[in-house]
Amino acid sequence: MDKSRCKQQLAFSLLLGLWLPYCLTQTTPSSTATSKPTPTPTPSPSPRPERLKVRLSGYPRKHNEGRIELFYKGEWGTICDDDFTIANAHVLCHHLGFVSATGWTHSAKYGKGQGKIWLDNVQCHGGEKSIEFCKSRGWGNSDCTHDEDAGVVCKDERIPGFVDSNVIDAQVDENKVEEVRLRPVVGMAKKKLPITEGVVEVKYKDGWAQICDVGWTAKNTRVVCGMLGFPHERKVNKNFYRLYLERQKNNFHLHSVACTGTEVHLAACPLEFNKPNATSSCAGGMPAVISCMPGPLFMQNSGLKKKLKISTNVRLKGGAKAGEGRVEVLKDNVWGTVCDDRWNLLSASVVCRELGFGSAKEALTGARMGQGMGPIYMNEVKCLGQERSIWDCPVKNITSENCQHSEDAAVRCNVPYMGLETSIRITGGRTRYEGRVEVLTSDPNGTQSWGLICGENWNTKEAMVACRQLGLGYANQGLQETWYWDSSNVTDMVMSGVKCMGNEMALSQCQYHKTVSCQRAAAKFAAGVICSETASDLVLNASLVEQTVYIEDRPLHMLYCAAEEDCLSKSAAKANWPYGHRRLLRFSSQIHNIGRADFKPKAGRHSWVWHACHGHYHSMDIFTHYDLLNANGTKVAEGHKASFCLEDTDCQEGISKRYECANFGDQGITVGCWDLYRHDIDCQWIDITDIKPGNYIMQVVINPNYEVAESDFTNNAMKCNCKYDGHRIWFHNCHIGDALSEEAERRFEKYPGQLNNKIS
């Protein structure tokens, strides 16, 4: 750059009040090889001469995730989650030496930080070399609290050649508590799971170390029990343990723990670590011993169940295993969801504990466990952590502008270790999510061996339990033949007649033959599974059924196709075709996929059946059942809808249609979309020609034969109270099968009907 041009720039820079060295840096060569050029000015706070230090902190977490903390003006501080984006996370993960970010967290998921909140409303493009070059409100300018501390999850892959490790953890490696266990010392307790009582031990170097119990409180016990999956603590006989532990050699790693009782991990409590040169590491004390109260699902002794009551107005839905799911709460006898604004581990832990689990492992946002369909009752839940129920926590009133079901909150709770996965495995599959099922059995002599399950009558519900026990999520398919996975030397059938409800934690909790009875006993007919981390979930729009119902007397000459597809009652075969008519109860069905995977027919397109009469392919034999029941629950009329064509009729905002019937297209229902069967298409009815006037229950069941796996089958049925006077028909109280309280459902079953078209 020539001098005249430099002078022009200098004058211009002075007029704008910019710093003189801007021009000098363009002309003066660097004095050392390590000097760095001054960054280009940006709208963000002015950068500091030394590289900004960033660290990941908080618990519980892995080495590549955590609360973001920045070192500025000699002090560590956090970043507020307002306007935080994945682009911000990319910049921070790059700064720490990771190739990219896979996600970010809000609402202090990794615990609340301390000190300053350095940045707020940060807006990066993603390519900045440091967070300091992104737009923000400026250093130290924030209207947030530490409840809003942001965190990041980085891809566990380092940038090639990245030398500067920066600061990834706030603590020295040795003084860090990650794993905690209970070591039982009583003989019988060692053989039973879950372990509810024993010595508290923390992982230290290559072994386990104890905690000095001087100053140990019930609040400490509450935290440890919560970590291990137990909702409550109970008193323990210390004198009994003292006699035993005095004879043992103990290695104390911690000599002071001061939990408040609301922490989700022992590492989040104030801790004092034992000093290596201390003469007495636990003067006047002994190793900390605790006893925990398990929830009803995990009690070996059923006599204790009466002592621990769990909530009846809070539940978890849509999870793959016990202790996880979308949070739903009961108000005025109708179940609804919780919005994820400010949803954090403290609030999630209150829910977990009141349902008989431990503290929360994760507070999930963004409908990570699927979307609900009912009302949204709560927003900005702010539990302190000691509440007995989420209903005791401060909440904000909901308005339609605040929340949508795409923001439904969910939890993953700590649950006790039951060792269920050690008695089952799958072999022969191409991935770890599929294979032939093998179970561990013991003979009368106590000898253990692996064996097969008879594939007869093995279906989706049994596969759901197997996948849950394996810890592999949801079932995709249950397979009755596995000749293509014949890679194991295990050939004996040791289990048959397995029949599950679908909610069991292990196959041993299902019904099965006491003595193996399997007609096709060859290994190629053994049961298999394909598991998946996600699943679909179909739900019918109940209010639309109620709004669209009517009666049509349809001439027989217009019903030949319907008769061919078996959509009329049996008496139609005796009718004087083509004269006369059939009385049809018509309504629209709008079927939503609120799960986390697309709903696709089990059969591939090569096996779809062409129906020339209607000019379409059927991808499922039976997609829905339509039934009319009398007061005794007896079926008095029925209809069924073969899959006319599974497609995306419409979708939520921002979601694109993927499935359509035209031109032999792919069939299915995308997550966030719905398939509409209008009231005026063939077979979208119940034939009520032979029905007498009276009060009935109308029932619709989607995917009635469980042909396609879903995360939740309890919401597949819809019921309505029905009043028929011989000329007109009314529907009332239409609702999804699991939408009401048990009390409201009982009232529904006893519904006396309507005397007119007004609600009585």
PDB file of N, CA, C and O in Angstrom, residues 213-238:
ATOM      1  N   ASP A 213     -18.400 -40.151  56.288  1.00  0.00           N
ATOM      2  CA  ASP A 213     -19.782 -39.784  56.627  1.00  0.00           C
ATOM      3  C   ASP A 213     -19.884 -38.709  57.709  1.00  0.00           C
ATOM      4  O   ASP A 213     -20.980 -38.419  58.190  1.00  0.00           O
ATOM      5  N   VAL A 214     -18.756 -38.109  58.115  1.00  0.00           N
ATOM      6  CA  VAL A 214     -18.816 -37.012  59.087  1.00  0.00           C
ATOM      7  C   VAL A 214     -19.560 -35.839  58.439  1.00  0.00           C
ATOM      8  O   VAL A 214     -19.161 -35.339  57.388  1.00  0.00           O
ATOM      9  N   GLY A 215     -20.651 -35.435  59.049  1.00  0.00           N
ATOM     10  CA  GLY A 215     -21.450 -34.347  58.491  1.00  0.00           C
ATOM     11  C   GLY A 215     -22.393 -34.780  57.379  1.00  0.00           C
ATOM     12  O   GLY A 215     -23.055 -33.952  56.757  1.00  0.00           O
ATOM     13  N   TRP A 216     -22.477 -36.076  57.128  1.00  0.00           N
ATOM     14  CA  TRP A 216     -23.360 -36.586  56.070  1.00  0.00           C
ATOM     15  C   TRP A 216     -24.822 -36.351  56.460  1.00  0.00           C
ATOM     16  O   TRP A 216     -25.216 -36.581  57.593  1.00  0.00           O
ATOM     17  N   THR A 217     -25.627 -35.893  55.521  1.00  0.00           N
ATOM     18  CA  THR A 217     -27.024 -35.545  55.805  1.00  0.00           C
ATOM     19  C   THR A 217     -27.981 -36.335  54.926  1.00  0.00           C
ATOM     20  O   THR A 217     -27.581 -36.955  53.937  1.00  0.00           O
ATOM     21  N   ALA A 218     -29.266 -36.258  55.279  1.00  0.00           N
ATOM     22  CA  ALA A 218     -30.308 -36.916  54.478  1.00  0.00           C
ATOM     23  C   ALA A 218     -30.398 -36.294  53.084  1.00  0.00           C
ATOM     24  O   ALA A 218     -30.804 -36.963  52.129  1.00  0.00           O
ATOM     25  N   LYS A 219     -30.000 -35.018  52.979  1.00  0.00           N
ATOM     26  CA  LYS A 219     -30.022 -34.366  51.665  1.00  0.00           C
ATOM     27  C   LYS A 219     -28.993 -35.004  50.728  1.00  0.00           C
ATOM     28  O   LYS A 219     -29.235 -35.163  49.533  1.00  0.00           O
ATOM     29  N   ASN A 220     -27.832 -35.359  51.283  1.00  0.00           N
ATOM     30  CA  ASN A 220     -26.833 -36.070  50.484  1.00  0.00           C
ATOM     31  C   ASN A 220     -27.384 -37.418  50.012  1.00  0.00           C
ATOM     32  O   ASN A 220     -27.222 -37.816  48.856  1.00  0.00           O
ATOM     33  N   THR A 221     -28.037 -38.107  50.954  1.00  0.00           N
ATOM     34  CA  THR A 221     -28.620 -39.411  50.624  1.00  0.00           C
ATOM     35  C   THR A 221     -29.666 -39.274  49.529  1.00  0.00           C
ATOM     36  O   THR A 221     -29.727 -40.088  48.606  1.00  0.00           O
ATOM     37  N   ARG A 222     -30.479 -38.229  49.615  1.00  0.00           N
ATOM     38  CA  ARG A 222     -31.529 -37.997  48.607  1.00  0.00           C
ATOM     39  C   ARG A 222     -30.925 -37.864  47.211  1.00  0.00           C
ATOM     40  O   ARG A 222     -31.435 -38.411  46.234  1.00  0.00           O
ATOM     41  N   VAL A 223     -29.810 -37.139  47.121  1.00  0.00           N
ATOM     42  CA  VAL A 223     -29.168 -36.923  45.818  1.00  0.00           C
ATOM     43  C   VAL A 223     -28.623 -38.237  45.260  1.00  0.00           C
ATOM     44  O   VAL A 223     -28.822 -38.556  44.087  1.00  0.00           O
ATOM     45  N   VAL A 224     -27.927 -39.011  46.120  1.00  0.00           N
ATOM     46  CA  VAL A 224     -27.353 -40.277  45.650  1.00  0.00           C
ATOM     47  C   VAL A 224     -28.459 -41.257  45.261  1.00  0.00           C
ATOM     48  O   VAL A 224     -28.381 -41.920  44.221  1.00  0.00           O
ATOM     49  N   CYS A 225     -29.505 -41.344  46.070  1.00  0.00           N
ATOM     50  CA  CYS A 225     -30.625 -42.234  45.729  1.00  0.00           C
ATOM     51  C   CYS A 225     -31.242 -41.826  44.391  1.00  0.00           C
ATOM     52  O   CYS A 225     -31.564 -42.680  43.559  1.00  0.00           O
ATOM     53  N   GLY A 226     -31.399 -40.522  44.194  1.00  0.00           N
ATOM     54  CA  GLY A 226     -31.963 -40.028  42.936  1.00  0.00           C
ATOM     55  C   GLY A 226     -31.113 -40.410  41.737  1.00  0.00           C
ATOM     56  O   GLY A 226     -31.626 -40.809  40.686  1.00  0.00           O
ATOM     57  N   MET A 227     -29.793 -40.298  41.877  1.00  0.00           N
ATOM     58  CA  MET A 227     -28.878 -40.695  40.798  1.00  0.00           C
ATOM     59  C   MET A 227     -29.036 -42.165  40.439  1.00  0.00           C
ATOM     60  O   MET A 227     -28.913 -42.552  39.271  1.00  0.00           O
ATOM     61  N   LEU A 228     -29.290 -42.971  41.453  1.00  0.00           N
ATOM     62  CA  LEU A 228     -29.347 -44.418  41.259  1.00  0.00           C
ATOM     63  C   LEU A 228     -30.744 -44.914  40.898  1.00  0.00           C
ATOM     64  O   LEU A 228     -30.979 -46.116  40.802  1.00  0.00           O
ATOM     65  N   GLY A 229     -31.685 -43.972  40.712  1.00  0.00           N
ATOM     66  CA  GLY A 229     -33.010 -44.345  40.223  1.00  0.00           C
ATOM     67  C   GLY A 229     -34.084 -44.501  41.268  1.00  0.00           C
ATOM     68  O   GLY A 229     -35.168 -45.016  40.984  1.00  0.00           O
ATOM     69  N   PHE A 230     -33.808 -44.042  42.505  1.00  0.00           N
ATOM     70  CA  PHE A 230     -34.777 -44.205  43.584  1.00  0.00           C
ATOM     71  C   PHE A 230     -35.380 -42.856  43.973  1.00  0.00           C
ATOM     72  O   PHE A 230     -34.656 -41.871  44.129  1.00  0.00           O
ATOM     73  N   PRO A 231     -36.706 -42.803  44.175  1.00  0.00           N
ATOM     74  CA  PRO A 231     -37.356 -41.514  44.456  1.00  0.00           C
ATOM     75  C   PRO A 231     -37.133 -40.983  45.862  1.00  0.00           C
ATOM     76  O   PRO A 231     -37.160 -39.777  46.083  1.00  0.00           O
ATOM     77  N   HIS A 232     -36.919 -41.877  46.829  1.00  0.00           N
ATOM     78  CA  HIS A 232     -36.821 -41.431  48.230  1.00  0.00           C
ATOM     79  C   HIS A 232     -35.721 -42.186  48.962  1.00  0.00           C
ATOM     80  O   HIS A 232     -35.313 -43.279  48.572  1.00  0.00           O
ATOM     81  N   GLU A 233     -35.299 -41.562  50.057  1.00  0.00           N
ATOM     82  CA  GLU A 233     -34.320 -42.201  50.927  1.00  0.00           C
ATOM     83  C   GLU A 233     -35.042 -42.747  52.167  1.00  0.00           C
ATOM     84  O   GLU A 233     -36.171 -42.356  52.462  1.00  0.00           O
ATOM     85  N   ARG A 234     -34.385 -43.662  52.885  1.00  0.00           N
ATOM     86  CA  ARG A 234     -34.945 -44.140  54.153  1.00  0.00           C
ATOM     87  C   ARG A 234     -33.814 -44.367  55.148  1.00  0.00           C
ATOM     88  O   ARG A 234     -32.637 -44.391  54.776  1.00  0.00           O
ATOM     89  N   LYS A 235     -34.160 -44.515  56.411  1.00  0.00           N
ATOM     90  CA  LYS A 235     -33.150 -44.613  57.459  1.00  0.00           C
ATOM     91  C   LYS A 235     -32.384 -45.927  57.345  1.00  0.00           C
ATOM     92  O   LYS A 235     -32.909 -46.937  56.898  1.00  0.00           O
ATOM     93  N   VAL A 236     -31.136 -45.865  57.778  1.00  0.00           N
ATOM     94  CA  VAL A 236     -30.282 -47.041  57.706  1.00  0.00           C
ATOM     95  C   VAL A 236     -29.674 -47.290  59.088  1.00  0.00           C
ATOM     96  O   VAL A 236     -29.421 -46.349  59.849  1.00  0.00           O
ATOM     97  N   ASN A 237     -29.463 -48.542  59.432  1.00  0.00           N
ATOM     98  CA  ASN A 237     -28.884 -48.929  60.723  1.00  0.00           C
ATOM     99  C   ASN A 237     -27.361 -48.794  60.641  1.00  0.00           C
ATOM    100  O   ASN A 237     -26.661 -49.731  60.239  1.00  0.00           O
ATOM    101  N   LYS A 238     -26.833 -47.637  61.034  1.00  0.00           N
ATOM    102  CA  LYS A 238     -25.397 -47.388  60.919  1.00  0.00           C
ATOM    103  C   LYS A 238     -24.587 -48.273  61.853  1.00  0.00           C
ATOM    104  O   LYS A 238     -23.454 -48.663  61.536  1.00  0.00           O
TER     105      LYS A 238
END
